[in-house]
Short mmCIF file of C-alpha atoms and ligand atoms in Angstrom, two decimals:
data_model
loop_
_atom_site.label_atom_id
_atom_site.label_comp_id
_atom_site.label_asym_id
_atom_site.label_seq_id
_atom_site.Cartn_x
_atom_site.Cartn_y
_atom_site.Cartn_z
CA MET L 1 0.00 0.00 0.00
CA THR L 2 1.29 3.45 -0.88
CA VAL L 3 1.92 5.55 2.16
CA ASP L 4 1.80 8.82 0.25
CA CYS L 5 -1.81 8.28 -0.79
CA ILE L 6 -3.91 10.99 0.85
CA TYR L 7 -6.94 9.54 2.61
CA LEU L 8 -10.07 11.63 2.03
CA ASP L 9 -12.62 8.83 2.29
CA ASN L 10 -13.56 9.19 5.94
CA HIS L 11 -17.24 8.45 5.33
CA ALA L 12 -16.32 4.91 4.27
CA THR L 13 -14.20 4.27 7.32
CA THR L 14 -11.79 6.03 9.65
CA PRO L 15 -8.48 4.88 11.08
CA CYS L 16 -8.40 3.96 14.76
CA ASP L 17 -7.13 6.83 16.85
CA PRO L 18 -3.85 5.70 18.51
CA ARG L 19 -5.45 6.38 21.91
CA VAL L 20 -8.20 3.92 20.96
CA VAL L 21 -5.64 1.25 20.08
CA ASP L 22 -3.90 1.79 23.44
CA ALA L 23 -7.19 1.48 25.27
CA MET L 24 -8.01 -1.80 23.53
CA LEU L 25 -4.69 -3.64 23.87
CA PRO L 26 -4.88 -4.82 27.51
CA PHE L 27 -8.23 -6.49 26.84
CA PHE L 28 -6.72 -8.85 24.29
CA SER L 29 -4.29 -10.31 26.81
CA GLN L 30 -3.99 -9.59 30.55
CA ARG L 31 -7.56 -8.35 30.96
CA PHE L 32 -9.22 -11.06 28.87
CA GLY L 33 -12.15 -11.93 31.15
CA ASN L 34 -15.70 -12.59 30.05
CA PRO L 35 -18.03 -9.93 31.44
CA ALA L 36 -20.62 -12.65 32.05
CA SER L 37 -18.27 -14.46 34.46
CA ILE L 38 -19.69 -13.13 37.68
CA HIS L 39 -17.70 -15.29 40.09
CA HIS L 40 -14.15 -13.96 39.73
CA PRO L 41 -12.12 -10.79 39.24
CA TYR L 42 -11.42 -11.47 35.54
CA GLY L 43 -15.12 -11.22 34.85
CA TRP L 44 -15.63 -8.22 37.14
CA ASP L 45 -12.80 -6.37 35.42
CA ALA L 46 -14.28 -7.01 31.96
CA GLU L 47 -17.73 -6.04 33.12
CA ASP L 48 -16.36 -2.84 34.55
CA ALA L 49 -14.77 -2.02 31.18
CA VAL L 50 -18.08 -2.61 29.39
CA ASP L 51 -19.94 -0.43 31.92
CA ARG L 52 -17.46 2.38 31.39
CA ALA L 53 -17.82 2.17 27.63
CA GLN L 54 -21.59 2.24 27.95
CA ARG L 55 -21.34 5.45 29.96
CA SER L 56 -18.94 6.95 27.42
CA VAL L 57 -21.20 6.22 24.44
CA ALA L 58 -24.28 7.37 26.37
CA ARG L 59 -22.60 10.70 27.17
CA VAL L 60 -22.20 11.54 23.47
CA LEU L 61 -25.91 10.83 22.92
CA GLY L 62 -27.34 12.47 26.03
CA ALA L 63 -28.61 9.02 27.00
CA GLN L 64 -28.36 6.79 30.09
CA ALA L 65 -25.76 4.03 30.18
CA HIS L 66 -28.29 1.19 30.33
CA GLU L 67 -29.89 2.46 27.11
CA VAL L 68 -26.76 1.51 25.11
CA VAL L 69 -26.69 -1.97 23.54
CA PHE L 70 -23.48 -3.09 21.82
CA THR L 71 -23.69 -4.68 18.38
CA SER L 72 -21.30 -5.65 15.59
CA GLY L 73 -21.83 -2.32 13.80
CA ALA L 74 -24.41 0.01 12.39
CA THR L 75 -25.67 -2.58 9.92
CA GLU L 76 -26.71 -4.84 12.79
CA SER L 77 -28.04 -1.93 14.86
CA ASN L 78 -30.24 -0.87 11.94
CA GLU L 79 -31.48 -4.40 11.46
CA ILE L 80 -32.39 -4.84 15.13
CA ALA L 81 -34.13 -1.46 15.16
CA LEU L 82 -36.22 -2.09 12.08
CA LEU L 83 -36.98 -5.79 12.46
CA SER L 84 -37.49 -6.47 16.12
CA GLU L 85 -40.43 -4.13 16.43
CA THR L 86 -42.14 -5.09 13.19
CA MET L 87 -41.56 -8.77 12.48
CA ARG L 88 -44.05 -9.94 15.10
CA ARG L 89 -46.70 -7.50 13.86
CA PRO L 90 -48.00 -8.49 10.42
CA GLY L 91 -49.67 -5.53 8.76
CA ALA L 92 -47.31 -3.07 10.42
CA HIS L 93 -46.11 -0.15 8.32
CA VAL L 94 -42.71 1.59 8.36
CA VAL L 95 -41.59 4.90 6.83
CA VAL L 96 -38.02 5.37 5.53
CA SER L 97 -36.36 7.98 3.31
CA ALA L 98 -35.09 7.47 -0.23
CA VAL L 99 -31.48 8.17 0.72
CA GLU L 100 -31.05 5.76 3.65
CA HIS L 101 -28.02 3.49 3.79
CA PRO L 102 -28.59 0.07 2.13
CA SER L 103 -28.62 -1.49 5.61
CA VAL L 104 -31.89 0.36 6.26
CA LEU L 105 -33.41 0.25 2.77
CA ASN L 106 -32.81 -3.46 2.29
CA VAL L 107 -34.21 -4.36 5.72
CA ALA L 108 -37.27 -2.21 4.95
CA LYS L 109 -37.74 -4.19 1.73
CA SER L 110 -37.40 -7.48 3.60
CA LEU L 111 -40.26 -6.46 5.92
CA VAL L 112 -42.58 -7.47 3.11
CA ASP L 113 -41.63 -11.09 3.88
CA PHE L 114 -43.14 -10.63 7.33
CA GLY L 115 -46.38 -9.26 5.94
CA CYS L 116 -45.39 -5.67 6.69
CA GLU L 117 -45.35 -2.65 4.40
CA PHE L 118 -43.12 0.35 3.96
CA THR L 119 -43.23 3.78 2.36
CA VAL L 120 -40.21 5.62 1.00
CA VAL L 121 -40.43 9.39 1.43
CA PRO L 122 -38.56 11.58 -1.09
CA VAL L 123 -35.84 14.15 -0.39
CA ASP L 124 -35.50 17.65 -1.80
CA ALA L 125 -32.75 18.84 -4.16
CA THR L 126 -30.33 19.16 -1.24
CA GLY L 127 -31.04 15.63 0.00
CA ARG L 128 -33.17 16.73 2.96
CA VAL L 129 -36.32 15.04 4.20
CA ASP L 130 -39.33 17.34 4.64
CA PRO L 131 -41.19 16.47 7.88
CA THR L 132 -44.47 17.22 6.08
CA ASP L 133 -43.76 14.30 3.74
CA VAL L 134 -43.17 12.06 6.75
CA ALA L 135 -46.50 13.14 8.24
CA GLN L 136 -48.23 12.45 4.95
CA ALA L 137 -46.71 8.98 4.70
CA MET L 138 -48.02 7.93 8.10
CA ARG L 139 -50.95 5.54 8.33
CA PRO L 140 -52.91 4.13 11.27
CA GLN L 141 -50.73 0.97 10.95
CA THR L 142 -47.43 2.89 11.03
CA VAL L 143 -45.24 1.62 13.88
CA MET L 144 -41.90 3.18 13.00
CA VAL L 145 -40.20 5.97 11.12
CA SER L 146 -36.52 5.53 10.23
CA ILE L 147 -34.78 8.63 8.91
CA MET L 148 -31.00 9.00 8.98
CA HIS L 149 -29.36 11.86 10.88
CA ALA L 150 -26.86 12.77 8.14
CA ASN L 151 -26.30 11.22 4.76
CA HIS L 152 -23.09 9.32 4.04
CA GLU L 153 -22.69 10.64 0.48
CA VAL L 154 -23.77 14.26 0.50
CA GLY L 155 -23.54 15.01 4.24
CA THR L 156 -27.01 16.55 4.43
CA ILE L 157 -28.35 16.73 7.99
CA ASN L 158 -32.04 16.02 8.51
CA PRO L 159 -34.39 17.99 10.81
CA LEU L 160 -34.54 15.21 13.43
CA ALA L 161 -36.18 17.22 16.21
CA GLN L 162 -39.14 18.09 13.96
CA ILE L 163 -39.51 14.52 12.75
CA GLY L 164 -39.16 13.27 16.32
CA ARG L 165 -41.92 15.57 17.53
CA LEU L 166 -44.16 14.34 14.74
CA CYS L 167 -43.51 10.70 15.64
CA ARG L 168 -44.30 11.35 19.30
CA GLU L 169 -47.58 13.02 18.34
CA HIS L 170 -48.54 10.00 16.25
CA GLU L 171 -47.20 7.55 18.88
CA VAL L 172 -44.86 6.06 16.33
CA LEU L 173 -41.32 4.89 17.16
CA PHE L 174 -38.53 6.99 15.72
CA HIS L 175 -35.26 5.34 14.66
CA THR L 176 -32.32 7.23 13.24
CA ASP L 177 -29.11 6.00 11.66
CA ALA L 178 -26.59 8.38 13.23
CA THR L 179 -23.51 6.55 11.96
CA GLN L 180 -22.16 9.63 10.19
CA THR L 181 -22.98 12.13 12.92
CA PHE L 182 -21.83 10.37 16.09
CA GLY L 183 -18.91 12.45 17.30
CA LYS L 184 -19.15 14.87 14.38
CA ILE L 185 -22.08 17.08 15.35
CA PRO L 186 -24.06 17.28 18.61
CA ILE L 187 -26.67 14.60 19.27
CA ASP L 188 -29.31 14.71 21.99
CA VAL L 189 -31.73 11.80 21.96
CA HIS L 190 -34.13 13.65 24.27
CA ALA L 191 -34.26 16.94 22.38
CA MET L 192 -34.62 14.97 19.14
CA GLN L 193 -37.21 12.61 20.68
CA VAL L 194 -35.42 9.62 19.22
CA ASP L 195 -36.37 6.12 20.44
CA LEU L 196 -33.71 4.10 18.63
CA LEU L 197 -30.36 5.27 17.24
CA SER L 198 -27.57 3.39 15.44
CA ILE L 199 -23.84 4.10 15.49
CA SER L 200 -20.68 2.38 14.28
CA GLY L 201 -17.20 2.22 15.81
CA HIS L 202 -15.18 2.47 12.62
CA LYS L 203 -16.84 5.69 11.47
CA CYS L 204 -15.72 7.59 14.57
CA TYR L 205 -12.05 6.55 14.87
CA GLY L 206 -12.88 3.37 16.76
CA PRO L 207 -12.43 -0.25 15.64
CA LYS L 208 -14.35 -2.13 12.98
CA GLY L 209 -16.79 -4.82 14.04
CA VAL L 210 -18.43 -2.94 16.89
CA GLY L 211 -21.32 -0.52 17.04
CA ALA L 212 -24.18 0.34 19.32
CA LEU L 213 -27.92 0.78 19.34
CA PHE L 214 -29.50 3.30 21.67
CA VAL L 215 -32.79 1.82 22.91
CA ARG L 216 -34.94 4.23 24.85
CA SER L 217 -35.52 3.12 28.42
CA GLY L 218 -38.75 1.14 28.74
CA LEU L 219 -38.86 0.00 25.13
CA ARG L 220 -39.08 -3.79 24.91
CA LEU L 221 -37.76 -5.14 21.63
CA THR L 222 -37.95 -8.74 20.44
CA PRO L 223 -34.40 -10.18 20.36
CA LEU L 224 -33.11 -11.28 16.95
CA CYS L 225 -30.13 -13.05 18.44
CA GLY L 226 -31.06 -15.31 21.35
CA GLY L 227 -28.67 -17.26 23.53
CA GLY L 228 -26.97 -16.55 26.83
CA GLY L 229 -29.13 -13.53 27.54
CA GLN L 230 -26.37 -10.92 27.51
CA GLN L 231 -27.32 -7.22 27.27
CA ALA L 232 -30.68 -7.65 28.96
CA GLY L 233 -31.47 -10.48 26.55
CA LEU L 234 -31.72 -8.16 23.54
CA ARG L 235 -28.46 -9.19 21.94
CA SER L 236 -26.90 -12.41 23.18
CA GLY L 237 -23.32 -13.41 22.60
CA THR L 238 -20.10 -12.87 24.52
CA LEU L 239 -19.25 -9.21 24.38
CA PRO L 240 -16.13 -8.22 22.37
CA VAL L 241 -14.59 -6.36 25.29
CA PRO L 242 -11.51 -5.04 23.41
CA LEU L 243 -13.69 -3.53 20.68
CA ILE L 244 -16.17 -2.15 23.19
CA ALA L 245 -13.35 -0.56 25.21
CA GLY L 246 -12.15 0.97 21.93
CA LEU L 247 -15.58 2.38 21.13
CA GLY L 248 -15.68 3.78 24.67
CA MET L 249 -12.35 5.54 24.20
CA ALA L 250 -13.41 6.83 20.76
CA SER L 251 -16.49 8.29 22.46
CA ASP L 252 -14.44 9.92 25.23
CA ILE L 253 -12.22 11.57 22.63
CA VAL L 254 -15.11 13.05 20.66
CA SER L 255 -16.82 14.21 23.85
CA ALA L 256 -13.73 16.26 24.62
CA GLN L 257 -13.11 17.83 21.22
CA LEU L 258 -16.29 17.84 19.14
CA ASP L 259 -16.69 21.61 18.77
CA ASP L 260 -13.05 22.43 18.03
CA GLU L 261 -12.69 19.56 15.62
CA SER L 262 -15.86 20.36 13.72
CA ARG L 263 -14.66 23.96 13.29
CA ARG L 264 -11.32 22.70 11.98
CA LEU L 265 -12.98 20.32 9.51
CA LEU L 266 -15.25 23.08 8.27
CA GLU L 267 -12.21 25.27 7.59
CA LEU L 268 -10.51 22.47 5.66
CA ARG L 269 -13.65 21.82 3.64
CA THR L 270 -14.06 25.51 2.79
CA ARG L 271 -10.43 25.61 1.72
CA LEU L 272 -10.82 22.48 -0.43
CA LEU L 273 -13.90 23.91 -2.16
CA ASP L 274 -12.26 27.33 -2.68
CA ASN L 275 -9.17 25.71 -4.20
CA LEU L 276 -11.23 23.49 -6.49
CA GLN L 277 -13.35 26.43 -7.60
CA SER L 278 -10.31 28.51 -8.41
CA ILE L 279 -9.09 25.80 -10.80
CA LEU L 280 -12.53 24.73 -12.01
CA PRO L 281 -15.01 27.59 -11.96
CA GLY L 282 -18.58 26.39 -12.34
CA ILE L 283 -18.36 23.11 -10.43
CA ARG L 284 -21.51 22.24 -8.52
CA CYS L 285 -21.66 21.29 -4.88
CA ASN L 286 -24.25 18.62 -4.01
CA GLY L 287 -26.08 18.66 -0.71
CA ASP L 288 -27.21 21.36 1.67
CA ALA L 289 -24.97 24.39 2.18
CA ASP L 290 -25.95 24.94 5.82
CA HIS L 291 -27.29 21.63 7.14
CA ARG L 292 -24.17 19.68 6.34
CA LEU L 293 -21.53 17.50 7.99
CA PRO L 294 -18.42 19.64 8.44
CA GLY L 295 -16.08 17.14 6.76
CA ASN L 296 -18.23 16.39 3.70
CA LEU L 297 -17.91 17.73 0.19
CA ASN L 298 -19.70 16.19 -2.80
CA ILE L 299 -19.04 17.75 -6.18
CA THR L 300 -20.26 17.27 -9.73
CA PHE L 301 -17.63 17.85 -12.41
CA ASP L 302 -19.69 18.28 -15.55
CA ASP L 303 -18.67 16.19 -18.56
CA VAL L 304 -16.18 14.14 -16.56
CA ASP L 305 -16.86 10.50 -15.79
CA SER L 306 -16.02 10.05 -12.11
CA GLU L 307 -14.62 6.54 -12.64
CA THR L 308 -12.14 7.96 -15.15
CA LEU L 309 -11.30 10.73 -12.72
CA LEU L 310 -10.75 8.27 -9.87
CA GLU L 311 -8.51 6.16 -12.09
CA SER L 312 -6.27 9.10 -12.86
CA THR L 313 -5.80 10.08 -9.21
CA ARG L 314 -6.14 6.80 -7.36
CA SER L 315 -2.53 6.09 -6.47
CA LYS L 316 -2.25 9.48 -4.81
CA LEU L 317 -5.71 10.20 -3.52
CA ALA L 318 -8.29 8.03 -1.77
CA VAL L 319 -11.74 9.47 -2.48
CA SER L 320 -14.84 7.79 -3.82
CA THR L 321 -17.85 8.21 -6.01
CA GLY L 322 -20.27 7.33 -3.26
CA SER L 323 -20.84 4.85 -0.48
CA ALA L 324 -18.33 2.03 -0.25
CA CYS L 325 -21.17 -0.45 -0.66
CA THR L 326 -22.31 0.87 -4.02
CA SER L 327 -19.16 2.36 -5.52
CA SER L 328 -18.00 -1.03 -6.79
CA ARG L 329 -21.02 -1.29 -9.06
CA LEU L 330 -20.92 1.06 -11.98
CA GLN L 331 -24.33 2.48 -11.28
CA PRO L 332 -25.24 6.09 -10.63
CA SER L 333 -25.72 6.87 -6.96
CA TYR L 334 -29.38 6.40 -5.97
CA ILE L 335 -28.83 9.19 -3.46
CA LEU L 336 -27.82 11.75 -6.08
CA THR L 337 -30.58 10.69 -8.47
CA ALA L 338 -33.13 10.93 -5.62
CA MET L 339 -31.97 14.56 -5.30
CA GLY L 340 -32.83 15.15 -8.93
CA LEU L 341 -29.43 14.77 -10.60
CA THR L 342 -29.47 13.03 -13.96
CA PRO L 343 -27.70 9.64 -14.05
CA ARG L 344 -24.97 11.33 -16.06
CA GLN L 345 -24.48 14.09 -13.50
CA ALA L 346 -24.50 11.48 -10.73
CA GLN L 347 -21.75 9.61 -12.56
CA SER L 348 -19.71 12.80 -12.72
CA SER L 349 -19.63 13.28 -8.96
CA LEU L 350 -17.02 12.72 -6.27
CA ARG L 351 -17.31 12.50 -2.52
CA PHE L 352 -14.58 13.96 -0.31
CA GLY L 353 -14.60 12.96 3.34
CA ILE L 354 -12.23 15.02 5.47
CA GLY L 355 -11.30 13.59 8.84
CA ARG L 356 -9.35 13.94 12.06
CA PHE L 357 -5.95 13.14 10.60
CA ASN L 358 -6.16 15.36 7.51
CA THR L 359 -4.08 18.50 7.21
CA VAL L 360 -4.14 21.71 5.19
CA GLU L 361 -1.48 20.17 2.91
CA ASP L 362 -3.76 17.18 2.28
CA VAL L 363 -6.66 19.25 1.01
CA ASP L 364 -4.38 21.54 -1.02
CA THR L 365 -2.75 18.57 -2.74
CA ALA L 366 -6.14 16.93 -3.30
CA ALA L 367 -7.55 20.06 -4.94
CA ARG L 368 -4.50 20.31 -7.21
CA LEU L 369 -4.64 16.63 -8.21
CA VAL L 370 -8.37 16.62 -8.92
CA GLY L 371 -8.28 20.01 -10.63
CA GLN L 372 -5.48 18.98 -12.98
CA SER L 373 -7.10 15.63 -13.74
CA VAL L 374 -10.46 17.18 -14.55
CA LEU L 375 -8.81 19.68 -16.91
CA ALA L 376 -6.79 16.92 -18.57
CA ILE L 377 -9.86 14.71 -19.04
CA ARG L 378 -11.87 17.56 -20.52
CA ARG L 379 -9.00 18.39 -22.90
CA SER L 380 -8.64 14.79 -24.09
CA ARG L 381 -12.38 14.49 -24.64
CA GLY L 382 -12.27 17.63 -26.73
CA ALA L 383 -9.41 16.11 -28.76
CA SER L 384 -11.31 12.88 -29.42
CA GLY L 385 -14.21 14.81 -30.88
CA ARG L 386 -16.69 13.51 -28.27
CA CYS L 387 -16.91 16.91 -26.75
CA SER L 388 -20.10 18.11 -25.13
CA PRO L 389 -21.68 21.49 -25.93
CA HIS L 390 -20.04 22.74 -22.74
CA ALA L 391 -16.55 21.77 -23.84
CA ALA L 392 -17.14 22.93 -27.41
CA SER L 393 -17.91 26.42 -26.23
CA THR L 394 -14.46 26.71 -24.67
CA THR L 395 -12.63 25.74 -27.85
CA GLY L 396 -10.16 28.46 -28.52
CA PRO L 397 -6.46 29.07 -29.06
CA LEU L 398 -5.64 27.57 -25.67
CA GLU L 399 -7.51 24.35 -26.47
CA SER L 400 -6.16 23.90 -29.98
CA SER L 401 -2.98 22.18 -28.85
CA ALA L 402 -5.09 19.25 -27.72
CA GLY L 403 -7.66 19.50 -30.48
CA GLY L 404 -5.62 18.62 -33.60
CA ALA L 405 -7.82 15.67 -34.55
CA ARG L 406 -10.91 17.73 -35.06
C1 PLP K 501 -21.08 2.88 7.29
C2 PLP K 501 -22.54 3.10 7.49
C3 PLP K 501 -23.36 2.07 7.95
C4 PLP K 501 -22.84 0.66 8.20
O1 PLP K 501 -21.99 0.61 9.32
P1 PLP K 501 -21.19 -0.72 9.65
O2 PLP K 501 -20.73 -0.51 11.05
O3 PLP K 501 -20.07 -0.79 8.67
O4 PLP K 501 -22.12 -1.86 9.56
C5 PLP K 501 -24.69 2.35 8.16
N1 PLP K 501 -25.19 3.56 7.92
C6 PLP K 501 -24.44 4.59 7.48
C7 PLP K 501 -25.05 5.92 7.25
C8 PLP K 501 -23.09 4.39 7.25
O5 PLP K 501 -22.34 5.39 6.79
#
C-alpha cells in the first residue's frame, strides 16, 4: 500500500485513533475476562470495562448508560431497530427515506416477507427530508419511522427534532441512523425525541466490528439473536470487550473535542472547495450548504466520468464516487438521483470525506490533483471529438494544442 496516498474517504471508514488502540490492547491479553463471568475478578474487570464504555457512548448521545446496547456495527443496529419491532406485527407499516443506507433500505424491503409494508419518502434537491412528507406517509398501521441523521454521500443533515416531535404526536417509534454524525455534530436523543439510534465504531475513529444501538428506556424489543441472555437479553453473545473498550475511548475523545474539531474540519472543507473552484469555476456542490456535515464535500464535475477521474488520481488520492457499498457497481448513486441529478451528473460526482488526521497540505494537494485531472480529461475528450456542448464552447487558441484531430 502506498503511504503517500492521501486519505479523504472518511465516510467509508476512519483509522483507529492511537489512543483507541492503546485502550483496547490490555483487553486482548492480561484483561481477557468474560463480562458474564460473575464469580471472579477477571469477569468483574471485563464487566467494569463494558460499563465504562456504555457510559462513554451514552454521554455523546445524552442518554443513560443502560440504554446503550453493543452490536457488531451500524448494519446490525439498523437491522435490530427495524426488524425487532415489526416482524411480530404483520400488517405493520414503516416509513423510511429514499437516501437511507442500504442497511436500512434493504431491511425495509425485507419487511414485506413478514407481511409488513413500507413507504419511501422523497428528499429535496439538497437531500433533505421534509417532515411534512413524513407526516403524509403515516398511516394508522405505522409503527416506526426511520430517517437518517446525516447522509453518508452528501452530508445533508435532517431535521430530526421536527420529525421526532411528529412521531411522538402520532405515537410512532422513531429510529435514526446516526452513523455519520456520532462524534461529528451534537446529538441529543431527548431533544430529538429519538427512540432508537444506530452508530458504528469504525466511522468515529474506533475499531471495525463494533457498534451500538440506543434503545430508549422502557422499550421492549424482540431479540433477533437469542442465547446466553447478555445485554438484557436483547443481543446475546459474549461481548467483544476489546472492541467495546475501543468504542468507549473513541467516544471519550469526541466528547472532549467535538466543537473544536468540527470547526477545523469546516475550515478544511471551505479551503478544499475554494481551491477546487479557483481551478474549475462552475463546479456544482451537491447537498445542503448549511445543514451539512463539516467534513463532507460532494461535487459534480460536468462532462467528466467520475470513474475515469478516480482512475487518474487513485494512487495518490483516496476518495470515492459514493458509499463504499455501491461504488464497486458502476451504477449512478441512488442518493444523487433521488436529489434530482441526472444519471450522467450522478456519474460525474465525487465525494470527499475530510477527517481527524487530515491536514491543510492534504486538502491543497487533493484540490490540485483533482483540478489537474479534470482539466486533462476535458481536454482529451475535446481532442477525441466527443466533446459536449459545454466543452465545445471553450474551444479556442488555448484548447487547440489538444484538439488537432478535429
Ligand atoms: C457505514 C454506514 C453504515 C454501516 O456501518 P457498519 O458498522 O459498517 O455496519 C450504516 N449507515 C451509514 C449511514 C453508514 O455510513
